[in-house]
C-alpha cells in the first residue's frame, strides 16, 4: 500500500479528487478488455448517451495515444486526448486523459477488469490534479452520470456481441 508523508493511505489523500464508477458487465473479462483496446470497438460505445466519437489517431500501447473528438447530442465537439501509461491484459489499463497532449488539467485514470462469475466487474477510477477540477467535472460536465452512461453503453454493446457469437 502506498502511503503519504502522514502515513495515511494514498487513497485517502486523493479521495476529494477522485471519481470511481463500477459496473458488472455480462461478458467475459477478455472481451470487455478488448472493447477498450481496439478502436473498432471503442467507436461503437465510447461516451455518454447521445455522443459519438471520431478518432484521428489510435495506438494502443504504453506511450501510445488516442486522439479523438466526442460529438455531443447538442452539436458541441469535445477535443480529447488519451495516453496509455500502463497496460496489463486483461486486468488493468492506466492512462492520462486531457483535451490535448500536455494539458495541465489532464487527469489520471485506472480501469480494472475483474472476473465476477461469468461476467466482469469493471472499475474506472479517475484522479484529478485538484479538488476544484474534480468538482468542475462533476458539476459542469456531469462526469459521474456520463461515466455511468458510458459503462451502460459498453454493456449494451457487449451484449449484442455476445448474442451474435452465440447465434
Short mmCIF file of C-alpha atoms in Angstrom, two decimals:
data_model
loop_
_atom_site.label_atom_id
_atom_site.label_comp_id
_atom_site.label_asym_id
_atom_site.label_seq_id
_atom_site.Cartn_x
_atom_site.Cartn_y
_atom_site.Cartn_z
CA UNK A 1 0.00 0.00 0.00
CA UNK A 2 1.26 3.44 -0.89
CA UNK A 3 1.35 5.94 1.97
CA UNK A 4 1.72 9.68 2.21
CA UNK A 5 4.06 11.66 4.49
CA UNK A 6 1.48 11.39 7.27
CA UNK A 7 1.44 7.58 6.92
CA UNK A 8 -2.14 7.74 5.69
CA UNK A 9 -3.03 5.54 2.71
CA UNK A 10 -2.64 7.41 -0.57
CA UNK A 11 -6.26 6.53 -1.36
CA UNK A 12 -7.39 8.80 1.48
CA UNK A 13 -5.06 11.55 0.26
CA UNK A 14 -6.78 11.60 -3.16
CA UNK A 15 -10.39 10.93 -2.10
CA UNK A 16 -11.52 14.54 -2.64
CA UNK A 17 -10.02 14.47 -6.18
CA UNK A 18 -11.47 11.11 -7.29
CA UNK A 19 -14.41 9.75 -9.18
CA UNK A 20 -14.95 5.98 -9.02
CA UNK A 21 -17.51 4.25 -11.22
CA UNK A 22 -18.06 0.50 -11.24
CA UNK A 23 -20.36 -1.92 -13.03
CA UNK A 24 -20.69 -5.64 -13.63
CA UNK A 25 -20.93 -6.45 -17.33
CA UNK A 26 -22.33 -9.75 -18.55
CA UNK A 27 -19.38 -10.65 -20.76
CA UNK A 28 -16.05 -12.42 -20.28
CA UNK A 29 -13.16 -10.32 -19.00
CA UNK A 30 -11.06 -10.79 -22.15
CA UNK A 31 -13.88 -9.42 -24.33
CA UNK A 32 -14.51 -6.46 -22.02
CA UNK A 33 -10.79 -5.67 -22.05
CA UNK A 34 -10.71 -5.98 -25.86
CA UNK A 35 -13.57 -3.46 -26.12
CA UNK A 36 -11.21 -0.90 -24.52
CA UNK A 37 -8.21 -1.75 -26.69
CA UNK A 38 -9.48 -1.66 -30.29
CA UNK A 39 -10.78 1.47 -31.96
CA UNK A 40 -13.33 -0.56 -33.96
CA UNK A 41 -15.00 -1.36 -30.63
CA UNK A 42 -14.47 2.00 -28.91
CA UNK A 43 -16.14 3.89 -31.74
CA UNK A 44 -19.31 1.83 -31.15
CA UNK A 45 -19.82 2.61 -27.46
CA UNK A 46 -17.46 5.26 -26.04
CA UNK A 47 -19.11 8.26 -24.40
CA UNK A 48 -22.33 9.13 -22.64
CA UNK A 49 -25.77 8.59 -24.19
CA UNK A 50 -26.23 10.52 -27.42
CA UNK A 51 -22.49 11.08 -28.02
CA UNK A 52 -20.49 9.78 -30.96
CA UNK A 53 -16.73 9.56 -31.38
CA UNK A 54 -14.45 10.32 -34.31
CA UNK A 55 -10.86 9.07 -33.97
CA UNK A 56 -7.95 10.77 -35.72
CA UNK A 57 -5.12 8.74 -34.13
CA UNK A 58 -5.08 5.48 -32.16
CA UNK A 59 -2.16 3.41 -30.97
CA UNK A 60 -2.87 1.07 -28.07
CA UNK A 61 0.48 0.56 -26.36
CA UNK A 62 2.24 2.09 -23.37
CA UNK A 63 3.16 5.58 -24.54
CA UNK A 64 0.64 5.36 -27.39
CA UNK A 65 -2.10 7.91 -27.88
CA UNK A 66 -5.76 8.07 -28.75
CA UNK A 67 -6.75 11.43 -30.25
CA UNK A 68 -10.46 11.83 -30.85
CA UNK A 69 -13.45 14.15 -30.86
CA UNK A 70 -16.57 13.40 -28.88
CA UNK A 71 -19.62 14.87 -30.62
CA UNK A 72 -22.34 15.86 -28.16
CA UNK A 73 -26.03 15.46 -28.96
CA UNK A 74 -26.32 19.28 -28.97
CA UNK A 75 -23.67 19.57 -31.71
CA UNK A 76 -20.81 20.53 -29.38
CA UNK A 77 -17.46 18.92 -30.20
CA UNK A 78 -15.07 18.00 -27.38
CA UNK A 79 -11.41 17.51 -28.31
CA UNK A 80 -9.95 14.59 -26.35
CA UNK A 81 -6.52 13.06 -25.89
CA UNK A 82 -5.55 9.88 -24.03
CA UNK A 83 -2.06 8.44 -23.49
CA UNK A 84 -1.71 4.94 -22.08
CA UNK A 85 0.72 4.69 -19.18
CA UNK A 86 0.21 1.05 -18.20
CA UNK A 87 -1.37 -1.96 -19.91
CA UNK A 88 -1.71 -5.32 -18.14
CA UNK A 89 -4.00 -7.55 -20.23
CA UNK A 90 -6.74 -8.41 -19.34
CA UNK A 91 -6.60 -6.88 -15.85
CA UNK A 92 -5.70 -3.20 -15.92
CA UNK A 93 -5.23 -0.09 -18.05
CA UNK A 94 -3.82 3.18 -16.72
CA UNK A 95 -3.96 6.38 -18.73
CA UNK A 96 -3.68 10.14 -18.77
CA UNK A 97 -6.75 11.94 -20.23
CA UNK A 98 -6.97 15.57 -21.27
CA UNK A 99 -8.09 17.81 -24.07
CA UNK A 100 -4.66 17.76 -25.71
CA UNK A 101 -1.14 16.44 -25.18
CA UNK A 102 0.47 18.41 -22.36
CA UNK A 103 -2.90 19.55 -20.95
CA UNK A 104 -2.10 20.80 -17.41
CA UNK A 105 -5.62 19.80 -16.32
CA UNK A 106 -5.35 16.20 -17.57
CA UNK A 107 -6.48 13.55 -15.12
CA UNK A 108 -5.16 10.08 -14.42
CA UNK A 109 -7.41 7.06 -14.72
CA UNK A 110 -7.06 3.40 -13.86
CA UNK A 111 -9.50 0.91 -15.32
CA UNK A 112 -9.56 -2.55 -13.77
CA UNK A 113 -11.25 -5.68 -15.10
CA UNK A 114 -12.06 -8.44 -12.59
CA UNK A 115 -13.81 -11.69 -13.42
CA UNK A 116 -17.07 -11.93 -11.47
CA UNK A 117 -18.89 -15.16 -12.16
CA UNK A 118 -19.44 -15.35 -15.91
CA UNK A 119 -19.19 -11.56 -16.13
CA UNK A 120 -16.68 -8.82 -15.47
CA UNK A 121 -16.57 -6.10 -12.85
CA UNK A 122 -15.12 -3.01 -14.44
CA UNK A 123 -13.99 -0.14 -12.26
CA UNK A 124 -12.93 3.27 -13.57
CA UNK A 125 -11.03 5.31 -11.00
CA UNK A 126 -10.08 8.83 -12.04
CA UNK A 127 -7.88 11.20 -10.04
CA UNK A 128 -7.89 14.88 -10.96
CA UNK A 129 -4.98 17.25 -10.27
CA UNK A 130 -7.13 19.31 -7.87
CA UNK A 131 -10.40 19.05 -5.97
CA UNK A 132 -11.66 22.04 -7.97
CA UNK A 133 -11.09 20.28 -11.29
CA UNK A 134 -12.86 17.18 -9.97
CA UNK A 135 -15.80 19.29 -8.78
CA UNK A 136 -15.95 21.08 -12.14
CA UNK A 137 -16.02 17.73 -13.98
CA UNK A 138 -18.89 16.57 -11.76
CA UNK A 139 -20.93 19.79 -11.80
CA UNK A 140 -20.30 21.24 -15.29
CA UNK A 141 -19.69 18.10 -17.32
CA UNK A 142 -21.78 15.61 -15.29
CA UNK A 143 -18.82 13.22 -15.13
CA UNK A 144 -20.45 10.71 -12.78
CA UNK A 145 -23.64 10.34 -14.84
CA UNK A 146 -21.61 10.41 -18.05
CA UNK A 147 -19.30 7.68 -16.76
CA UNK A 148 -22.25 5.54 -15.72
CA UNK A 149 -23.88 6.05 -19.13
CA UNK A 150 -20.60 5.19 -20.88
CA UNK A 151 -20.37 1.89 -18.99
CA UNK A 152 -24.05 1.31 -19.81
CA UNK A 153 -23.25 1.81 -23.50
CA UNK A 154 -20.35 -0.64 -23.16
CA UNK A 155 -22.62 -3.22 -21.51
CA UNK A 156 -25.25 -2.87 -24.26
CA UNK A 157 -22.62 -3.11 -27.00
CA UNK A 158 -21.04 -6.22 -25.47
CA UNK A 159 -24.46 -7.85 -25.02
CA UNK A 160 -25.01 -7.58 -28.77
CA UNK A 161 -21.53 -9.02 -29.48
CA UNK A 162 -22.10 -11.96 -27.12
CA UNK A 163 -25.53 -12.65 -28.64
CA UNK A 164 -24.09 -12.59 -32.18
CA UNK A 165 -21.34 -15.00 -31.14
CA UNK A 166 -23.89 -17.40 -29.62
CA UNK A 167 -26.20 -17.45 -32.66
#
